[in-house]
Coordinates of C-alpha atoms in Angstrom, one line a residue:
Chain A
M1 CA -54.9 1.3 55.9
A2 CA -57.7 1.9 52.7
Q3 CA -55.8 4.1 51.6
L4 CA -52.0 2.7 52.1
A5 CA -53.9 0.1 50.1
A6 CA -55.4 1.9 47.2
S7 CA -52.6 3.6 46.7
S8 CA -50.1 0.7 46.7
K9 CA -48.6 0.1 43.0
R10 CA -48.2 -3.8 43.4
V11 CA -50.4 -5.7 42.3
T12 CA -52.4 -7.6 44.8
T13 CA -53.8 -10.7 43.8
R14 CA -57.4 -11.2 44.2
F15 CA -57.2 -14.2 46.8
R16 CA -56.3 -12.3 49.7
A17 CA -56.6 -8.8 50.6
H18 CA -52.6 -6.6 50.6
S19 CA -51.3 -6.2 54.0
V20 CA -48.0 -4.4 54.9
L21 CA -47.0 -7.9 57.6
P22 CA -44.9 -10.0 55.6
G23 CA -44.5 -13.6 55.7
F24 CA -48.1 -14.7 54.2
N25 CA -46.7 -16.8 51.9
L26 CA -44.5 -18.5 54.1
A27 CA -47.0 -19.4 56.8
L28 CA -50.0 -19.8 54.7
G29 CA -47.6 -22.3 52.7
F30 CA -46.0 -24.2 55.5
T31 CA -49.9 -24.3 57.4
L32 CA -51.4 -26.3 54.0
L33 CA -48.2 -28.5 53.1
Y34 CA -48.0 -29.6 57.3
L35 CA -52.2 -30.0 57.0
S36 CA -51.9 -32.3 53.6
L37 CA -49.2 -34.6 54.0
I38 CA -50.0 -34.9 58.3
V39 CA -53.9 -34.8 57.7
L40 CA -55.7 -34.7 54.5
V41 CA -53.2 -37.2 52.8
P42 CA -53.9 -39.9 55.6
L43 CA -57.3 -39.3 55.3
S44 CA -58.2 -39.4 52.1
A45 CA -56.2 -42.8 52.6
L46 CA -58.9 -43.5 53.7
F47 CA -61.8 -42.9 51.5
F48 CA -59.5 -44.4 48.7
K49 CA -59.2 -47.6 50.0
T50 CA -63.1 -48.1 50.8
A51 CA -63.6 -47.6 47.4
T52 CA -61.8 -50.6 46.4
L53 CA -64.7 -52.5 48.6
G54 CA -67.2 -51.3 46.2
W55 CA -70.9 -50.2 46.5
G56 CA -71.6 -54.4 47.2
G57 CA -68.4 -55.0 50.1
F58 CA -69.3 -51.5 52.1
F59 CA -72.9 -52.6 52.5
D60 CA -71.6 -56.3 53.2
V61 CA -70.1 -54.2 55.9
L62 CA -72.1 -51.8 56.8
T63 CA -75.1 -54.7 57.6
N64 CA -73.1 -57.0 59.1
D65 CA -74.8 -58.0 62.6
R66 CA -71.7 -57.6 64.9
V67 CA -70.6 -54.6 62.8
L68 CA -74.6 -53.4 63.4
S69 CA -74.3 -54.6 67.5
S70 CA -71.0 -52.5 68.1
L71 CA -72.4 -49.4 66.2
R72 CA -75.9 -49.7 68.4
V73 CA -73.5 -50.1 71.7
T74 CA -71.2 -47.3 70.6
F75 CA -74.1 -44.5 70.1
L76 CA -76.7 -46.2 72.7
A77 CA -73.3 -45.6 75.5
S78 CA -72.3 -42.5 74.3
L79 CA -76.2 -40.8 74.4
A80 CA -76.3 -42.6 77.6
A81 CA -73.0 -40.9 79.1
A82 CA -73.5 -37.0 76.8
V83 CA -77.2 -37.4 78.6
I84 CA -75.8 -37.6 82.1
N85 CA -73.1 -35.0 82.1
A86 CA -75.4 -32.5 79.9
F87 CA -77.6 -32.9 83.8
F88 CA -74.7 -33.2 86.1
G89 CA -72.7 -30.9 83.8
L90 CA -75.1 -28.1 84.4
I91 CA -75.2 -28.2 88.4
V92 CA -72.0 -28.6 88.3
A93 CA -71.1 -25.3 86.0
W94 CA -73.7 -23.7 88.0
V95 CA -72.2 -24.3 91.4
L96 CA -68.9 -23.2 90.1
V97 CA -70.3 -19.9 88.8
R98 CA -73.1 -19.1 91.3
Y99 CA -71.4 -20.4 94.4
T100 CA -68.2 -20.0 96.7
F101 CA -67.1 -23.1 99.7
P102 CA -64.0 -24.0 100.2
G103 CA -61.2 -25.7 98.3
K104 CA -63.5 -24.4 94.9
R105 CA -60.2 -23.6 93.0
I106 CA -59.3 -27.1 93.4
V107 CA -62.3 -28.4 92.4
D108 CA -62.9 -26.2 89.4
A109 CA -59.5 -27.0 88.0
L110 CA -60.0 -30.9 89.1
V111 CA -62.6 -30.5 86.8
D112 CA -60.3 -30.7 83.6
L113 CA -59.0 -33.9 84.6
P114 CA -60.5 -36.3 81.9
F115 CA -58.6 -34.2 79.6
A116 CA -55.1 -34.4 81.0
L117 CA -55.3 -38.1 82.3
P118 CA -54.3 -40.5 79.2
T119 CA -57.3 -42.8 78.6
A120 CA -55.2 -46.2 79.2
V121 CA -55.0 -45.0 83.6
A122 CA -58.7 -44.0 83.4
G123 CA -59.6 -47.1 81.9
I124 CA -57.7 -49.4 84.3
T125 CA -58.7 -47.5 87.3
L126 CA -62.5 -47.3 86.5
A127 CA -62.2 -50.7 86.0
T128 CA -61.0 -51.7 89.6
L129 CA -63.0 -49.4 90.9
Y130 CA -66.4 -50.5 89.5
A131 CA -65.5 -54.7 89.4
P132 CA -67.7 -56.6 91.3
H133 CA -64.9 -56.4 94.5
G134 CA -64.0 -53.0 93.6
W135 CA -64.6 -49.5 95.8
I136 CA -67.7 -48.5 93.9
G137 CA -68.8 -51.9 92.5
Q138 CA -69.2 -53.5 95.4
Y139 CA -72.1 -51.6 96.3
F140 CA -73.8 -52.2 92.9
A141 CA -72.9 -56.1 93.3
A142 CA -74.9 -56.0 96.7
Q143 CA -77.8 -54.9 94.6
G144 CA -77.3 -57.8 91.8
I145 CA -76.2 -55.0 89.3
K146 CA -73.0 -55.6 87.3
V147 CA -71.0 -52.3 86.3
A148 CA -67.6 -53.7 84.8
Y149 CA -67.8 -55.5 82.4
T150 CA -71.2 -54.7 81.0
P151 CA -72.6 -52.3 78.7
L152 CA -73.2 -50.2 81.8
G153 CA -69.1 -50.1 82.4
I154 CA -68.6 -48.4 78.5
V155 CA -71.2 -45.7 80.0
V156 CA -69.2 -45.2 83.2
A157 CA -66.4 -44.4 81.2
L158 CA -68.0 -42.5 78.5
T159 CA -69.0 -40.3 81.2
F160 CA -65.6 -40.0 83.0
I161 CA -64.4 -38.7 79.0
G162 CA -66.7 -36.6 78.5
L163 CA -67.1 -35.0 81.7
P164 CA -65.5 -32.0 81.5
F165 CA -66.8 -30.5 77.5
V166 CA -70.6 -29.7 79.4
V167 CA -69.1 -27.4 82.4
R168 CA -66.6 -25.7 80.4
T169 CA -68.8 -24.9 77.3
V170 CA -71.6 -23.2 79.8
Q171 CA -69.3 -22.7 82.4
P172 CA -68.2 -18.8 80.7
V173 CA -71.8 -18.2 79.1
L174 CA -73.6 -18.5 82.7
E175 CA -71.1 -16.4 83.8
D176 CA -72.2 -13.4 81.4
V177 CA -75.5 -13.7 82.3
E178 CA -76.3 -10.5 83.5
A179 CA -77.2 -9.8 87.0
G180 CA -79.7 -6.9 85.9
V181 CA -81.9 -9.4 83.8
E182 CA -82.4 -12.3 86.9
E183 CA -83.3 -8.6 88.7
A184 CA -85.5 -7.1 86.2
A185 CA -87.6 -10.3 85.9
A186 CA -87.8 -11.0 89.6
S187 CA -88.9 -7.4 90.5
L188 CA -92.2 -8.3 87.3
G189 CA -92.9 -10.7 89.7
A190 CA -91.3 -13.8 88.5
G191 CA -90.2 -17.0 90.9
R192 CA -86.7 -18.2 90.9
W193 CA -87.8 -21.4 88.7
D194 CA -89.4 -19.5 86.3
V195 CA -86.4 -16.9 86.3
F196 CA -84.6 -20.1 85.5
R197 CA -86.9 -21.7 82.8
R198 CA -87.6 -18.0 80.7
V199 CA -84.3 -15.8 81.2
I200 CA -81.3 -18.2 82.1
F201 CA -81.9 -21.2 80.9
P202 CA -82.9 -20.2 77.4
A203 CA -79.5 -18.2 77.7
I204 CA -77.6 -21.4 78.7
F205 CA -79.3 -24.2 75.7
P206 CA -77.0 -22.9 73.3
A207 CA -74.0 -23.5 75.2
L208 CA -75.7 -26.8 76.4
L209 CA -76.3 -28.2 73.4
T210 CA -73.0 -27.6 71.9
G211 CA -71.1 -29.2 75.2
F212 CA -73.7 -31.9 75.3
S213 CA -72.8 -32.9 71.3
L214 CA -69.4 -32.6 71.7
A215 CA -69.2 -34.9 74.9
F216 CA -71.5 -37.5 72.6
A217 CA -68.8 -36.6 69.3
R218 CA -66.2 -37.4 71.7
A219 CA -67.4 -40.3 73.2
I220 CA -67.9 -42.5 69.5
G221 CA -64.1 -42.5 69.3
E222 CA -63.6 -43.3 72.3
Y223 CA -60.9 -46.3 72.5
G224 CA -58.4 -46.7 75.5
S225 CA -61.0 -46.1 78.7
V226 CA -63.7 -48.7 77.6
I227 CA -61.9 -51.8 76.4
F228 CA -60.4 -52.1 79.9
I229 CA -64.2 -51.9 81.6
A230 CA -66.3 -53.1 79.1
G231 CA -65.2 -56.5 78.5
N232 CA -65.8 -56.8 74.9
M233 CA -68.1 -59.5 74.6
P234 CA -69.6 -59.5 70.7
Y235 CA -72.8 -58.0 70.4
I236 CA -72.6 -57.0 73.8
S237 CA -70.5 -54.9 74.9
E238 CA -68.0 -54.3 72.2
I239 CA -67.2 -50.9 70.6
S240 CA -67.0 -50.0 67.4
P241 CA -63.2 -48.7 67.2
L242 CA -62.6 -52.1 68.9
L243 CA -63.9 -53.8 66.1
I244 CA -61.6 -51.8 64.1
V245 CA -58.2 -52.7 65.8
A246 CA -59.7 -56.8 66.0
K247 CA -60.3 -56.3 62.2
L248 CA -56.9 -54.6 61.4
E249 CA -55.4 -57.5 63.8
Q250 CA -57.0 -59.8 61.2
Y251 CA -55.5 -57.9 57.7
D252 CA -58.7 -56.7 57.1
Y253 CA -57.6 -53.8 56.0
A254 CA -60.3 -52.7 54.0
G255 CA -63.6 -53.8 56.4
A256 CA -61.8 -52.2 59.1
T257 CA -61.4 -48.8 56.7
A258 CA -64.6 -49.6 55.9
I259 CA -66.4 -49.1 59.5
A260 CA -63.5 -46.1 59.8
V261 CA -65.9 -44.5 57.1
I262 CA -68.7 -45.1 59.0
M263 CA -68.0 -43.9 62.1
L264 CA -66.0 -40.6 60.4
L265 CA -69.5 -40.1 58.7
I266 CA -72.3 -40.4 61.0
S267 CA -69.7 -37.9 63.7
F268 CA -69.8 -35.5 60.6
A269 CA -73.2 -35.5 60.3
L270 CA -73.8 -35.2 63.9
L271 CA -71.5 -32.0 64.1
L272 CA -73.8 -30.6 60.9
G273 CA -76.9 -32.0 62.5
V274 CA -75.6 -29.5 66.2
N275 CA -73.8 -26.6 63.9
A276 CA -77.5 -26.0 61.9
L277 CA -79.7 -26.8 65.4
Q278 CA -76.8 -23.8 67.2
W279 CA -77.7 -21.4 64.3
W280 CA -81.4 -21.7 64.6
T281 CA -81.4 -21.3 67.9
S282 CA -79.2 -18.3 68.1
R283 CA -81.4 -16.6 65.1
R284 CA -84.6 -17.4 67.6
G285 CA -82.8 -15.8 70.0
V286 CA -82.2 -12.7 68.1
R287 CA -86.0 -12.2 66.7
Chain B
M1 CA -90.7 -6.9 98.5
A2 CA -86.9 -7.3 99.8
I3 CA -88.0 -10.2 100.4
T4 CA -89.6 -11.5 97.0
T5 CA -86.8 -10.0 95.2
R6 CA -84.1 -12.0 97.7
I7 CA -85.6 -15.1 96.5
A8 CA -85.7 -14.8 92.9
T9 CA -82.6 -14.1 92.7
H10 CA -80.5 -16.2 94.8
E11 CA -82.1 -20.3 95.5
S12 CA -83.3 -20.6 99.2
K13 CA -80.2 -22.0 101.6
A14 CA -81.6 -26.0 101.3
V15 CA -81.4 -25.3 97.7
T16 CA -77.6 -24.0 97.7
L17 CA -76.1 -27.0 99.3
L18 CA -78.4 -29.4 97.4
F19 CA -76.7 -28.5 94.2
I20 CA -73.0 -28.0 96.1
G21 CA -73.7 -31.8 97.5
V22 CA -74.7 -33.2 94.8
A23 CA -71.7 -31.5 92.4
L24 CA -69.2 -32.4 94.5
T25 CA -70.8 -35.6 95.3
Y26 CA -70.5 -36.7 91.2
L27 CA -67.6 -34.9 90.6
L28 CA -66.0 -37.4 93.6
L29 CA -67.4 -40.4 92.5
F30 CA -66.0 -39.5 88.9
L31 CA -62.2 -37.5 89.2
G32 CA -61.5 -37.7 92.8
L33 CA -62.6 -41.1 93.8
P34 CA -60.2 -42.7 89.8
L35 CA -57.3 -39.8 90.8
F36 CA -57.0 -41.2 94.4
A37 CA -57.2 -45.1 93.3
V38 CA -54.6 -44.8 91.0
F39 CA -51.9 -43.8 93.7
Y40 CA -53.6 -46.5 96.2
Q41 CA -54.0 -49.4 93.9
A42 CA -49.4 -48.3 93.0
F43 CA -48.6 -48.0 96.8
S44 CA -51.0 -51.2 97.6
K45 CA -48.2 -53.4 98.1
G46 CA -45.5 -50.9 99.5
W47 CA -42.9 -48.7 98.5
D48 CA -40.3 -51.2 97.6
L49 CA -42.2 -53.1 94.6
Y50 CA -43.3 -49.8 93.8
W51 CA -39.8 -48.7 93.1
V52 CA -38.7 -52.4 91.8
A53 CA -41.7 -51.8 89.3
L54 CA -40.4 -48.3 87.2
Q55 CA -37.1 -49.9 87.4
E56 CA -38.0 -52.4 85.2
P57 CA -36.1 -52.0 81.7
D58 CA -38.7 -52.6 79.5
A59 CA -40.2 -49.3 81.5
W60 CA -37.5 -47.0 81.3
S61 CA -38.1 -47.6 77.6
A62 CA -41.2 -46.7 77.7
I63 CA -40.4 -44.0 79.4
K64 CA -37.6 -42.8 77.9
L65 CA -40.0 -43.9 73.8
T66 CA -43.0 -41.9 75.3
F67 CA -41.0 -38.5 75.4
I68 CA -39.6 -38.9 72.7
A69 CA -43.0 -38.9 70.8
A70 CA -43.9 -35.9 72.9
G71 CA -40.8 -34.2 72.4
I72 CA -40.9 -33.9 68.3
A73 CA -44.8 -34.1 67.9
V74 CA -45.2 -30.9 70.5
P75 CA -42.7 -28.7 68.9
C76 CA -43.8 -29.7 64.9
N77 CA -47.0 -28.2 66.6
L78 CA -46.1 -25.4 68.4
V79 CA -44.4 -24.6 64.7
F80 CA -47.7 -25.2 62.9
G81 CA -49.8 -23.5 65.0
I82 CA -48.3 -20.0 65.0
A83 CA -47.4 -20.1 61.0
A84 CA -51.7 -20.8 60.8
A85 CA -52.5 -18.6 63.4
W86 CA -50.5 -15.3 61.3
A87 CA -51.5 -16.5 58.7
I88 CA -55.1 -17.2 59.9
A89 CA -55.2 -14.0 62.1
K90 CA -53.2 -11.6 60.4
F91 CA -54.1 -11.7 56.8
E92 CA -57.7 -11.7 54.7
F93 CA -57.2 -14.5 52.0
K94 CA -60.4 -16.8 50.8
G95 CA -61.3 -20.0 51.9
K96 CA -59.9 -19.1 55.5
S97 CA -62.9 -20.7 57.6
L98 CA -62.7 -23.9 55.7
L99 CA -59.1 -24.1 56.5
I100 CA -60.1 -23.4 60.3
T101 CA -62.3 -26.5 59.7
L102 CA -59.9 -28.6 58.6
I103 CA -57.3 -28.3 61.1
D104 CA -59.9 -28.9 63.8
L105 CA -60.5 -32.5 61.7
P106 CA -58.1 -35.0 64.2
F107 CA -60.6 -33.9 66.6
A108 CA -63.6 -35.5 65.2
V109 CA -61.6 -38.6 63.8
S110 CA -61.8 -41.4 66.6
P111 CA -58.3 -42.2 67.7
V112 CA -58.3 -45.3 66.7
V113 CA -58.7 -44.6 63.1
S114 CA -55.9 -41.8 63.7
G115 CA -54.1 -44.9 63.8
L116 CA -55.3 -46.4 60.9
V117 CA -55.0 -44.3 57.9
Y118 CA -51.1 -44.4 58.7
V119 CA -51.6 -48.2 58.8
L120 CA -53.3 -47.4 55.1
L121 CA -50.2 -45.6 53.9
F122 CA -47.3 -47.4 55.4
G123 CA -48.6 -50.8 56.1
A124 CA -47.2 -53.8 53.6
Q125 CA -50.3 -53.5 52.0
G126 CA -50.2 -49.8 51.9
W127 CA -50.1 -47.3 49.2
F128 CA -46.3 -46.8 50.4
G129 CA -45.6 -50.2 51.8
E130 CA -43.8 -51.8 48.8
W131 CA -41.4 -48.6 48.4
L132 CA -41.0 -48.6 51.7
Q133 CA -39.8 -52.3 52.2
A134 CA -38.0 -52.0 48.6
H135 CA -35.3 -49.1 50.7
D136 CA -35.5 -51.2 53.7
I137 CA -37.9 -48.1 55.8
K138 CA -39.1 -49.4 58.7
L139 CA -42.0 -46.2 59.5
L140 CA -45.2 -48.8 61.1
F141 CA -44.2 -50.8 64.1
A142 CA -41.6 -48.5 64.6
V143 CA -40.3 -45.0 66.3
P144 CA -41.2 -42.9 63.2
G145 CA -45.5 -44.3 63.0
I146 CA -45.8 -43.3 67.0
V147 CA -44.1 -40.1 66.4
L148 CA -46.6 -39.5 63.5
A149 CA -49.6 -40.7 65.0
T150 CA -49.1 -38.6 68.2
I151 CA -48.7 -35.5 65.6
F152 CA -51.7 -36.2 64.4
V153 CA -54.1 -36.5 67.5
T154 CA -52.7 -33.7 69.0
F155 CA -52.4 -31.9 65.5
P156 CA -54.8 -29.3 66.4
F157 CA -54.3 -28.2 69.8
I158 CA -52.2 -25.1 69.7
A159 CA -53.6 -24.3 66.7
R160 CA -57.1 -23.7 67.9
E161 CA -55.9 -21.5 71.2
L162 CA -53.4 -19.2 69.0
I163 CA -55.9 -18.3 65.9
P164 CA -59.3 -17.3 68.1
L165 CA -56.3 -15.2 70.1
M166 CA -54.4 -13.7 67.6
Q167 CA -57.5 -12.7 66.0
A168 CA -58.9 -10.7 68.8
Q169 CA -55.7 -8.7 69.2
G170 CA -56.1 -7.7 65.6
K171 CA -52.9 -6.9 63.6
E172 CA -52.7 -2.4 64.6
E173 CA -49.3 -3.5 66.6
E174 CA -47.7 -5.7 64.3
E175 CA -48.2 -3.0 61.1
A176 CA -47.2 0.1 63.5
A177 CA -44.0 -2.1 64.6
V178 CA -43.6 -2.8 60.4
S179 CA -44.1 0.9 59.6
L180 CA -41.3 2.1 61.8
G181 CA -38.6 0.0 59.8
A182 CA -39.0 -3.4 62.4
S183 CA -38.0 -6.8 59.9
G184 CA -40.9 -9.5 60.1
W185 CA -39.0 -11.5 62.8
Q186 CA -38.4 -8.9 65.1
T187 CA -42.2 -7.8 65.0
F188 CA -43.0 -11.6 65.7
W189 CA -40.5 -12.1 68.4
R190 CA -40.7 -8.5 70.3
V191 CA -44.3 -7.9 69.5
T192 CA -46.6 -10.8 68.8
L193 CA -44.9 -13.1 71.3
P194 CA -44.9 -11.6 73.7
N195 CA -48.7 -11.0 73.1
I196 CA -49.4 -14.5 73.1
K197 CA -47.5 -16.2 75.2
W198 CA -50.1 -16.9 77.4
G199 CA -52.2 -18.6 75.2
L200 CA -49.0 -20.5 73.7
M201 CA -48.0 -22.0 77.1
Y202 CA -51.5 -22.9 77.6
G203 CA -51.5 -25.0 74.2
V204 CA -47.9 -26.5 74.6
I205 CA -49.1 -27.5 78.0
L206 CA -52.1 -29.4 76.6
C207 CA -50.8 -30.4 73.9
N208 CA -48.0 -32.1 75.3
A209 CA -50.3 -33.8 78.1
R210 CA -52.4 -34.8 75.3
A211 CA -48.9 -36.1 73.3
M212 CA -47.8 -37.8 76.3
G213 CA -51.6 -39.7 77.4
E214 CA -52.3 -41.0 73.8
F215 CA -53.3 -44.4 73.5
G216 CA -55.3 -45.6 70.8
A217 CA -54.1 -44.4 67.9
V218 CA -50.3 -45.5 69.1
S219 CA -51.6 -48.5 70.1
V220 CA -53.1 -49.2 66.3
V221 CA -49.3 -48.3 64.8
S222 CA -47.0 -49.6 67.6
G223 CA -47.0 -53.0 67.0
H224 CA -46.8 -53.4 71.0
I225 CA -42.9 -54.5 70.8
R226 CA -41.5 -54.6 74.0
G227 CA -38.9 -52.0 74.9
M228 CA -38.6 -51.5 71.8
T229 CA -42.3 -49.5 70.4
N230 CA -44.2 -49.0 74.0
T231 CA -45.2 -45.9 75.4
M232 CA -45.8 -46.0 78.6
P233 CA -49.8 -46.0 78.1
L234 CA -48.9 -49.0 76.2
H235 CA -46.9 -50.5 78.7
V236 CA -49.1 -49.6 81.1
E237 CA -51.9 -51.4 79.0
I238 CA -49.6 -54.8 78.5
L239 CA -48.9 -54.6 82.7
Y240 CA -52.2 -55.0 83.5
N241 CA -53.7 -57.5 80.7
E242 CA -50.7 -59.6 82.1
Y243 CA -52.3 -59.0 85.8
N244 CA -49.6 -57.5 87.1
F245 CA -51.8 -55.2 88.8
V246 CA -48.8 -53.6 90.7
A247 CA -46.4 -52.8 88.6
A248 CA -50.0 -51.6 85.7
F249 CA -50.6 -48.6 88.3
A250 CA -46.9 -47.6 89.4
V251 CA -46.8 -46.8 85.3
A252 CA -50.0 -45.4 85.8
S253 CA -49.1 -43.2 89.0
L254 CA -46.6 -41.3 86.7
L255 CA -48.5 -40.2 84.3
A256 CA -51.6 -39.5 86.6
L257 CA -49.1 -37.4 88.1
L258 CA -48.1 -35.7 84.8
A259 CA -51.9 -35.3 84.3
V260 CA -51.9 -33.4 87.9
V261 CA -49.0 -31.2 87.2
T262 CA -50.8 -30.1 84.1
L263 CA -53.6 -29.1 85.6
A264 CA -51.7 -27.2 88.4
V265 CA -49.4 -25.7 85.8
K266 CA -52.7 -24.7 83.4
S267 CA -54.3 -23.2 86.2
L268 CA -51.0 -21.4 87.2
V269 CA -50.8 -19.8 83.4
E270 CA -54.7 -19.0 84.2
W271 CA -54.1 -17.3 86.9
Q272 CA -50.7 -15.2 86.1
A273 CA -52.5 -14.0 82.2
K274 CA -55.7 -12.9 84.5
R275 CA -52.7 -11.4 87.3
S276 CA -50.7 -9.4 84.0
G277 CA -54.4 -8.5 82.7
E278 CA -52.8 -10.3 79.1
P279 CA -55.8 -12.3 77.6
L280 CA -55.4 -16.0 77.8
H281 CA -57.9 -16.8 75.0
G282 CA -59.5 -15.6 71.9
A283 CA -63.5 -13.8 72.1

C-alpha cells in the first residue's frame, strides 16, 4: 500500500493520504454539504440571534428569576435522575451480565424501551401512573407525598428517559472483566466485597461515568416526557425547555434563543468535563 | 480453600436473589408497568371506543403525516450515514475527528432547541422569513418544517452506527475488489453493503423509531393545526389536554406498539448478526 502510494505519479494533496478506493470527493462533499445545511447553518442562527441581544440583553435573560429557577429545576432534577440511574443501572447491568434467570432475554430487550417509546407516550403514561389516584401515585398520596405535578414528577420522567444509558455503557465492559483477574484476587485472600471494590469497580468506573453523563445530558434537554407530569408551575416545576417554548409562543424569539444558548453551553461544558475526567481516569488506570 | 474461592468469585445465594429482585423491581416499576398501562388505558372503555378513537379523521391524518415525515427523514439520513461512513472509514484526511464530533452534535441539542433553530431560519422574523413570504412558500407550521426538524433530531443515528463498524472492518476487501477491476459502485453493492447490512438495519430501526416518536422539535415547528400539521405524538398531546384520555391512549398505544416492534426487530437483528458471526457494532 505504501509502495503503491509512493510510486503513484498522481499528485496527492496534503489534505488526505492517497487511496485506491474511489468516491472520496463525492462522499465527503455530500457529507459536508448535508451537515452544513441541516445542522451547522441552523445552529449558527442560534448564536447570531443571541448576538442581536447584546451582552446586556443576554445578561438580563440569564439573571431573570424565572429563567434561573427553571435552570435550577432542570439541573437538580436531571442530576437526581442520573444518580438514581447510575445506582440502579449498575445493579441491572450486573444482574444481566452475571446471573441467569427465566425471561432474562426479554428483560434485556426491555431495557431499551425508553429509546423506542415516544416521549409523549411516556409522559402521559407516567403522569397517569403517578397521579394521586394512579396505580403508583396512590401509595405515595397515602404517605402525603405528591409525585405528579411536582418537581418529584420531573425526576420520575427523567429517570425513565435516562434508564438505558448506564446499563448499556456498563454492560459490555462488565462482560469483558476477565474471571481470571477475580480468581487471582480471590486466591490472594480478597473477600467478595474487596474484589468488587478493588478489581471490578475500577474497571467499570469510566463506563459508569460515561453512562451517568449521557443520562444527565439527555435529561437536561428532555421535554416531551416531562411536561405532562411536571405541572409546569413557574419558579417551581417549570423546566428550561418549556420556558423556551413559552417565550416562543409570546414571539420573544431573542429571549428563547438566549436560554437555548445557555443550555447548549452548559451541556457542552458538561460533556467536555466528562471527557477530561475520563481521560484522567484512563491515564490513572494505565499507571 | 475451594470454599473461600467460591465465595470470593460468586455472591451468596441471598445476595444474588436480592440483586435480581432489586433489578427486576426497578425495571418493572419504570418500564413494565408504564408499557402495560398504555394498553390498559387505551382499552379501559372497551374495544368499541378504541376503534372509534382510531377512526377519527384527525387521528388518520396524524398517522399519515407521521409516516410521511419518517419516510423522508430516514432515507435522507441513510444516504448521509453511508456517505459519511465511507469517507471517514475508508480514507485518511485531516479534521476527521472534528467531523465525527460535529455529526454527533444533534444528540447534544435539546429537541426544543432543534425546533427553535428552524423557527429562527424560516419564521416570520427569521433569516429567510421575508423571502419565503414574498415567494409564498410555507416551510414553518407546515409539512416541510416537520420533516426538517425530524431529519435534524435523527441526523446522527445511522452514521454513528456505521462509522465505527466500517472503521473496524478496514478497507482491504474493498481495495482487493477495486484492484481486481470492480467499479466503485460494484465494490459498494457487492462487498461493503453485505458486510454492513446488520449495522445498517440496526441504525435504520432506531432512526425510524425516533423519527416517528419525536415530540419536542416537531412540536415547536408544527403550529398544531389539527388534521394538517399534527403528527401522532402531537395528536396524543392534544387529546390528552382535552381530557379525552381514551382517545389519547388509543393513539399512544399505536406508538407503544411501534416501540415494542422496534425492540423485537432490534433483538432479532442482534441475534441474527451474532448467529452469522458478522459484527453488528464496531470496536
